[in-house]
Protein backbone atom coordinates (compact mmCIF):
# COMPACT_ATOMS: atom_id res chain seq x y z
CA UNK A 1 0.00 0.00 0.00
CA UNK A 2 2.87 2.37 0.81
CA UNK A 3 4.49 1.73 -2.59
CA UNK A 4 1.30 2.69 -4.40
CA UNK A 5 1.01 5.87 -2.38
CA UNK A 6 4.59 6.99 -3.12
CA UNK A 7 4.30 6.32 -6.86
CA UNK A 8 1.00 8.19 -6.89
CA UNK A 9 2.70 11.16 -5.23
CA UNK A 10 5.53 10.95 -7.77
CA UNK A 11 3.05 11.08 -10.67
CA UNK A 12 1.29 14.02 -9.02
CA UNK A 13 4.58 15.88 -8.57
CA UNK A 14 5.30 15.58 -12.29
CA UNK A 15 1.75 16.59 -13.14
CA UNK A 16 2.18 19.70 -10.98
CA UNK A 17 5.36 20.62 -12.88
CA UNK A 18 3.55 20.21 -16.20
CA UNK A 19 0.66 22.35 -14.94
CA UNK A 20 3.09 25.07 -13.82
CA UNK A 21 4.75 25.11 -17.24
CA UNK A 22 1.36 25.27 -18.97
CA UNK A 23 0.19 28.10 -16.70
CA UNK A 24 3.37 30.05 -17.43
CA UNK A 25 2.92 29.49 -21.17
CA UNK A 26 -0.70 30.70 -21.02
CA UNK A 27 0.32 33.86 -19.14
CA UNK A 28 3.23 34.59 -21.50
CA UNK A 29 0.91 34.11 -24.49
CA UNK A 30 -1.57 36.60 -22.98
CA UNK A 31 1.23 39.17 -22.66
CA UNK A 32 2.40 38.46 -26.21
CA UNK A 33 -1.15 38.86 -27.54
CA UNK A 34 -1.58 42.26 -25.93
CA UNK A 35 1.87 43.25 -27.17
CA UNK A 36 1.01 42.18 -30.73
CA UNK A 37 -2.12 44.33 -30.73
CA UNK A 38 -0.38 47.46 -29.46
CA UNK A 39 3.07 47.27 -31.08
CA UNK A 40 1.83 48.72 -34.36
CA UNK A 41 0.57 51.81 -32.48
CA UNK A 42 4.00 52.96 -31.37
CA UNK A 43 5.63 56.04 -32.83
CA UNK A 44 4.62 58.65 -35.38
CA UNK A 45 4.01 56.01 -38.05
CA UNK A 46 1.80 53.89 -35.78
CA UNK A 47 -1.43 52.60 -37.29
CA UNK A 48 -4.88 53.69 -36.20
CA UNK A 49 -7.11 50.97 -34.76
CA UNK A 50 -10.86 50.76 -35.25
CA UNK A 51 -12.90 49.63 -32.26
CA UNK A 52 -16.50 48.59 -32.81
CA UNK A 53 -18.78 48.55 -29.76
CA UNK A 54 -21.63 46.16 -29.10
CA UNK A 55 -24.21 48.67 -30.35
CA UNK A 56 -22.23 49.27 -33.55
CA UNK A 57 -20.54 52.51 -32.48
CA UNK A 58 -17.14 52.99 -34.13
CA UNK A 59 -14.08 54.56 -32.54
CA UNK A 60 -10.80 55.23 -34.36
CA UNK A 61 -7.75 55.68 -32.16
CA UNK A 62 -4.02 55.30 -31.94
CA UNK A 63 -3.94 56.00 -28.20
CA UNK A 64 -2.89 52.92 -26.23
CA UNK A 65 -4.79 54.07 -23.15
CA UNK A 66 -8.05 54.41 -25.09
CA UNK A 67 -7.52 50.98 -26.65
CA UNK A 68 -6.84 49.32 -23.32
CA UNK A 69 -9.88 50.97 -21.72
CA UNK A 70 -12.22 50.00 -24.55
CA UNK A 71 -10.93 46.49 -25.29
CA UNK A 72 -12.80 43.79 -23.42
CA UNK A 73 -9.82 41.99 -21.92
CA UNK A 74 -10.83 38.66 -20.38
CA UNK A 75 -7.49 37.11 -19.41
CA UNK A 76 -6.38 38.02 -15.85
CA UNK A 77 -2.70 38.49 -16.80
CA UNK A 78 -3.54 40.66 -19.81
CA UNK A 79 -5.95 42.67 -17.64
CA UNK A 80 -3.22 43.21 -15.04
CA UNK A 81 -0.81 44.42 -17.75
CA UNK A 82 -3.52 46.78 -19.04
CA UNK A 83 -4.06 48.15 -15.51
CA UNK A 84 -0.31 48.72 -15.08
CA UNK A 85 -0.13 50.52 -18.42
CA UNK A 86 -3.17 52.72 -17.76
CA UNK A 87 -1.74 53.57 -14.31
CA UNK A 88 1.38 54.77 -16.16
CA UNK A 89 -0.86 57.01 -18.27
CA UNK A 90 -2.80 58.26 -15.22
CA UNK A 91 0.38 59.26 -13.38
CA UNK A 92 2.63 60.49 -16.22
CA UNK A 93 0.13 61.17 -19.00
CA UNK A 94 1.87 58.99 -21.59
CA UNK A 95 3.69 55.69 -22.09
CA UNK A 96 0.78 53.25 -22.15
CA UNK A 97 1.85 51.46 -25.34
CA UNK A 98 5.52 51.47 -24.32
CA UNK A 99 4.62 49.93 -20.96
CA UNK A 100 2.67 47.09 -22.62
CA UNK A 101 5.54 46.43 -25.04
CA UNK A 102 8.10 46.51 -22.23
CA UNK A 103 6.12 44.10 -20.03
CA UNK A 104 5.53 41.82 -23.03
CA UNK A 105 9.27 41.62 -23.71
CA UNK A 106 10.02 40.91 -20.04
CA UNK A 107 7.42 38.12 -20.06
CA UNK A 108 8.93 36.60 -23.22
CA UNK A 109 12.25 36.25 -21.42
PDB file of C-alpha atoms in Angstrom:
ATOM      1  CA  UNK A   1       0.000   0.000   0.000  1.00  0.00           C
ATOM      2  CA  UNK A   2       2.872   2.368   0.807  1.00  0.00           C
ATOM      3  CA  UNK A   3       4.486   1.732  -2.593  1.00  0.00           C
ATOM      4  CA  UNK A   4       1.302   2.693  -4.404  1.00  0.00           C
ATOM      5  CA  UNK A   5       1.011   5.867  -2.384  1.00  0.00           C
ATOM      6  CA  UNK A   6       4.588   6.994  -3.119  1.00  0.00           C
ATOM      7  CA  UNK A   7       4.301   6.317  -6.862  1.00  0.00           C
ATOM      8  CA  UNK A   8       0.998   8.190  -6.891  1.00  0.00           C
ATOM      9  CA  UNK A   9       2.704  11.162  -5.235  1.00  0.00           C
ATOM     10  CA  UNK A  10       5.533  10.948  -7.772  1.00  0.00           C
ATOM     11  CA  UNK A  11       3.052  11.083 -10.667  1.00  0.00           C
ATOM     12  CA  UNK A  12       1.285  14.022  -9.023  1.00  0.00           C
ATOM     13  CA  UNK A  13       4.582  15.879  -8.574  1.00  0.00           C
ATOM     14  CA  UNK A  14       5.296  15.579 -12.292  1.00  0.00           C
ATOM     15  CA  UNK A  15       1.745  16.594 -13.141  1.00  0.00           C
ATOM     16  CA  UNK A  16       2.179  19.700 -10.983  1.00  0.00           C
ATOM     17  CA  UNK A  17       5.357  20.619 -12.883  1.00  0.00           C
ATOM     18  CA  UNK A  18       3.551  20.215 -16.201  1.00  0.00           C
ATOM     19  CA  UNK A  19       0.656  22.350 -14.938  1.00  0.00           C
ATOM     20  CA  UNK A  20       3.085  25.066 -13.823  1.00  0.00           C
ATOM     21  CA  UNK A  21       4.751  25.115 -17.243  1.00  0.00           C
ATOM     22  CA  UNK A  22       1.359  25.274 -18.973  1.00  0.00           C
ATOM     23  CA  UNK A  23       0.191  28.102 -16.697  1.00  0.00           C
ATOM     24  CA  UNK A  24       3.372  30.051 -17.427  1.00  0.00           C
ATOM     25  CA  UNK A  25       2.920  29.492 -21.165  1.00  0.00           C
ATOM     26  CA  UNK A  26      -0.702  30.704 -21.019  1.00  0.00           C
ATOM     27  CA  UNK A  27       0.320  33.859 -19.144  1.00  0.00           C
ATOM     28  CA  UNK A  28       3.228  34.592 -21.496  1.00  0.00           C
ATOM     29  CA  UNK A  29       0.905  34.114 -24.487  1.00  0.00           C
ATOM     30  CA  UNK A  30      -1.568  36.599 -22.982  1.00  0.00           C
ATOM     31  CA  UNK A  31       1.227  39.169 -22.656  1.00  0.00           C
ATOM     32  CA  UNK A  32       2.400  38.464 -26.213  1.00  0.00           C
ATOM     33  CA  UNK A  33      -1.145  38.857 -27.539  1.00  0.00           C
ATOM     34  CA  UNK A  34      -1.581  42.261 -25.932  1.00  0.00           C
ATOM     35  CA  UNK A  35       1.867  43.255 -27.166  1.00  0.00           C
ATOM     36  CA  UNK A  36       1.013  42.182 -30.729  1.00  0.00           C
ATOM     37  CA  UNK A  37      -2.119  44.331 -30.733  1.00  0.00           C
ATOM     38  CA  UNK A  38      -0.377  47.464 -29.464  1.00  0.00           C
ATOM     39  CA  UNK A  39       3.067  47.267 -31.077  1.00  0.00           C
ATOM     40  CA  UNK A  40       1.828  48.718 -34.365  1.00  0.00           C
ATOM     41  CA  UNK A  41       0.566  51.811 -32.479  1.00  0.00           C
ATOM     42  CA  UNK A  42       3.999  52.957 -31.371  1.00  0.00           C
ATOM     43  CA  UNK A  43       5.628  56.040 -32.826  1.00  0.00           C
ATOM     44  CA  UNK A  44       4.625  58.648 -35.380  1.00  0.00           C
ATOM     45  CA  UNK A  45       4.010  56.005 -38.054  1.00  0.00           C
ATOM     46  CA  UNK A  46       1.798  53.894 -35.780  1.00  0.00           C
ATOM     47  CA  UNK A  47      -1.428  52.604 -37.287  1.00  0.00           C
ATOM     48  CA  UNK A  48      -4.883  53.688 -36.200  1.00  0.00           C
ATOM     49  CA  UNK A  49      -7.112  50.967 -34.758  1.00  0.00           C
ATOM     50  CA  UNK A  50     -10.861  50.759 -35.251  1.00  0.00           C
ATOM     51  CA  UNK A  51     -12.897  49.630 -32.260  1.00  0.00           C
ATOM     52  CA  UNK A  52     -16.500  48.593 -32.807  1.00  0.00           C
ATOM     53  CA  UNK A  53     -18.783  48.547 -29.764  1.00  0.00           C
ATOM     54  CA  UNK A  54     -21.632  46.156 -29.103  1.00  0.00           C
ATOM     55  CA  UNK A  55     -24.209  48.672 -30.350  1.00  0.00           C
ATOM     56  CA  UNK A  56     -22.226  49.270 -33.553  1.00  0.00           C
ATOM     57  CA  UNK A  57     -20.540  52.515 -32.478  1.00  0.00           C
ATOM     58  CA  UNK A  58     -17.142  52.986 -34.127  1.00  0.00           C
ATOM     59  CA  UNK A  59     -14.079  54.559 -32.538  1.00  0.00           C
ATOM     60  CA  UNK A  60     -10.804  55.232 -34.363  1.00  0.00           C
ATOM     61  CA  UNK A  61      -7.746  55.682 -32.163  1.00  0.00           C
ATOM     62  CA  UNK A  62      -4.016  55.296 -31.937  1.00  0.00           C
ATOM     63  CA  UNK A  63      -3.945  56.003 -28.195  1.00  0.00           C
ATOM     64  CA  UNK A  64      -2.887  52.920 -26.228  1.00  0.00           C
ATOM     65  CA  UNK A  65      -4.795  54.069 -23.154  1.00  0.00           C
ATOM     66  CA  UNK A  66      -8.052  54.408 -25.087  1.00  0.00           C
ATOM     67  CA  UNK A  67      -7.518  50.984 -26.654  1.00  0.00           C
ATOM     68  CA  UNK A  68      -6.843  49.324 -23.316  1.00  0.00           C
ATOM     69  CA  UNK A  69      -9.878  50.969 -21.718  1.00  0.00           C
ATOM     70  CA  UNK A  70     -12.217  49.996 -24.553  1.00  0.00           C
ATOM     71  CA  UNK A  71     -10.927  46.485 -25.288  1.00  0.00           C
ATOM     72  CA  UNK A  72     -12.803  43.791 -23.423  1.00  0.00           C
ATOM     73  CA  UNK A  73      -9.821  41.986 -21.918  1.00  0.00           C
ATOM     74  CA  UNK A  74     -10.827  38.655 -20.377  1.00  0.00           C
ATOM     75  CA  UNK A  75      -7.494  37.105 -19.409  1.00  0.00           C
ATOM     76  CA  UNK A  76      -6.377  38.018 -15.855  1.00  0.00           C
ATOM     77  CA  UNK A  77      -2.702  38.492 -16.798  1.00  0.00           C
ATOM     78  CA  UNK A  78      -3.539  40.662 -19.807  1.00  0.00           C
ATOM     79  CA  UNK A  79      -5.952  42.669 -17.637  1.00  0.00           C
ATOM     80  CA  UNK A  80      -3.224  43.209 -15.038  1.00  0.00           C
ATOM     81  CA  UNK A  81      -0.810  44.419 -17.747  1.00  0.00           C
ATOM     82  CA  UNK A  82      -3.520  46.777 -19.036  1.00  0.00           C
ATOM     83  CA  UNK A  83      -4.062  48.153 -15.509  1.00  0.00           C
ATOM     84  CA  UNK A  84      -0.311  48.725 -15.076  1.00  0.00           C
ATOM     85  CA  UNK A  85      -0.130  50.519 -18.422  1.00  0.00           C
ATOM     86  CA  UNK A  86      -3.169  52.725 -17.757  1.00  0.00           C
ATOM     87  CA  UNK A  87      -1.737  53.570 -14.309  1.00  0.00           C
ATOM     88  CA  UNK A  88       1.377  54.767 -16.157  1.00  0.00           C
ATOM     89  CA  UNK A  89      -0.858  57.007 -18.269  1.00  0.00           C
ATOM     90  CA  UNK A  90      -2.799  58.260 -15.224  1.00  0.00           C
ATOM     91  CA  UNK A  91       0.382  59.261 -13.385  1.00  0.00           C
ATOM     92  CA  UNK A  92       2.631  60.487 -16.221  1.00  0.00           C
ATOM     93  CA  UNK A  93       0.127  61.169 -19.002  1.00  0.00           C
ATOM     94  CA  UNK A  94       1.874  58.988 -21.586  1.00  0.00           C
ATOM     95  CA  UNK A  95       3.691  55.687 -22.092  1.00  0.00           C
ATOM     96  CA  UNK A  96       0.780  53.247 -22.155  1.00  0.00           C
ATOM     97  CA  UNK A  97       1.846  51.460 -25.341  1.00  0.00           C
ATOM     98  CA  UNK A  98       5.516  51.465 -24.322  1.00  0.00           C
ATOM     99  CA  UNK A  99       4.619  49.931 -20.955  1.00  0.00           C
ATOM    100  CA  UNK A 100       2.672  47.094 -22.617  1.00  0.00           C
ATOM    101  CA  UNK A 101       5.542  46.434 -25.041  1.00  0.00           C
ATOM    102  CA  UNK A 102       8.101  46.514 -22.228  1.00  0.00           C
ATOM    103  CA  UNK A 103       6.118  44.100 -20.032  1.00  0.00           C
ATOM    104  CA  UNK A 104       5.533  41.819 -23.031  1.00  0.00           C
ATOM    105  CA  UNK A 105       9.272  41.616 -23.705  1.00  0.00           C
ATOM    106  CA  UNK A 106      10.017  40.911 -20.044  1.00  0.00           C
ATOM    107  CA  UNK A 107       7.416  38.124 -20.058  1.00  0.00           C
ATOM    108  CA  UNK A 108       8.932  36.599 -23.220  1.00  0.00           C
ATOM    109  CA  UNK A 109      12.255  36.249 -21.425  1.00  0.00           C
TER     110      UNK A 109
END
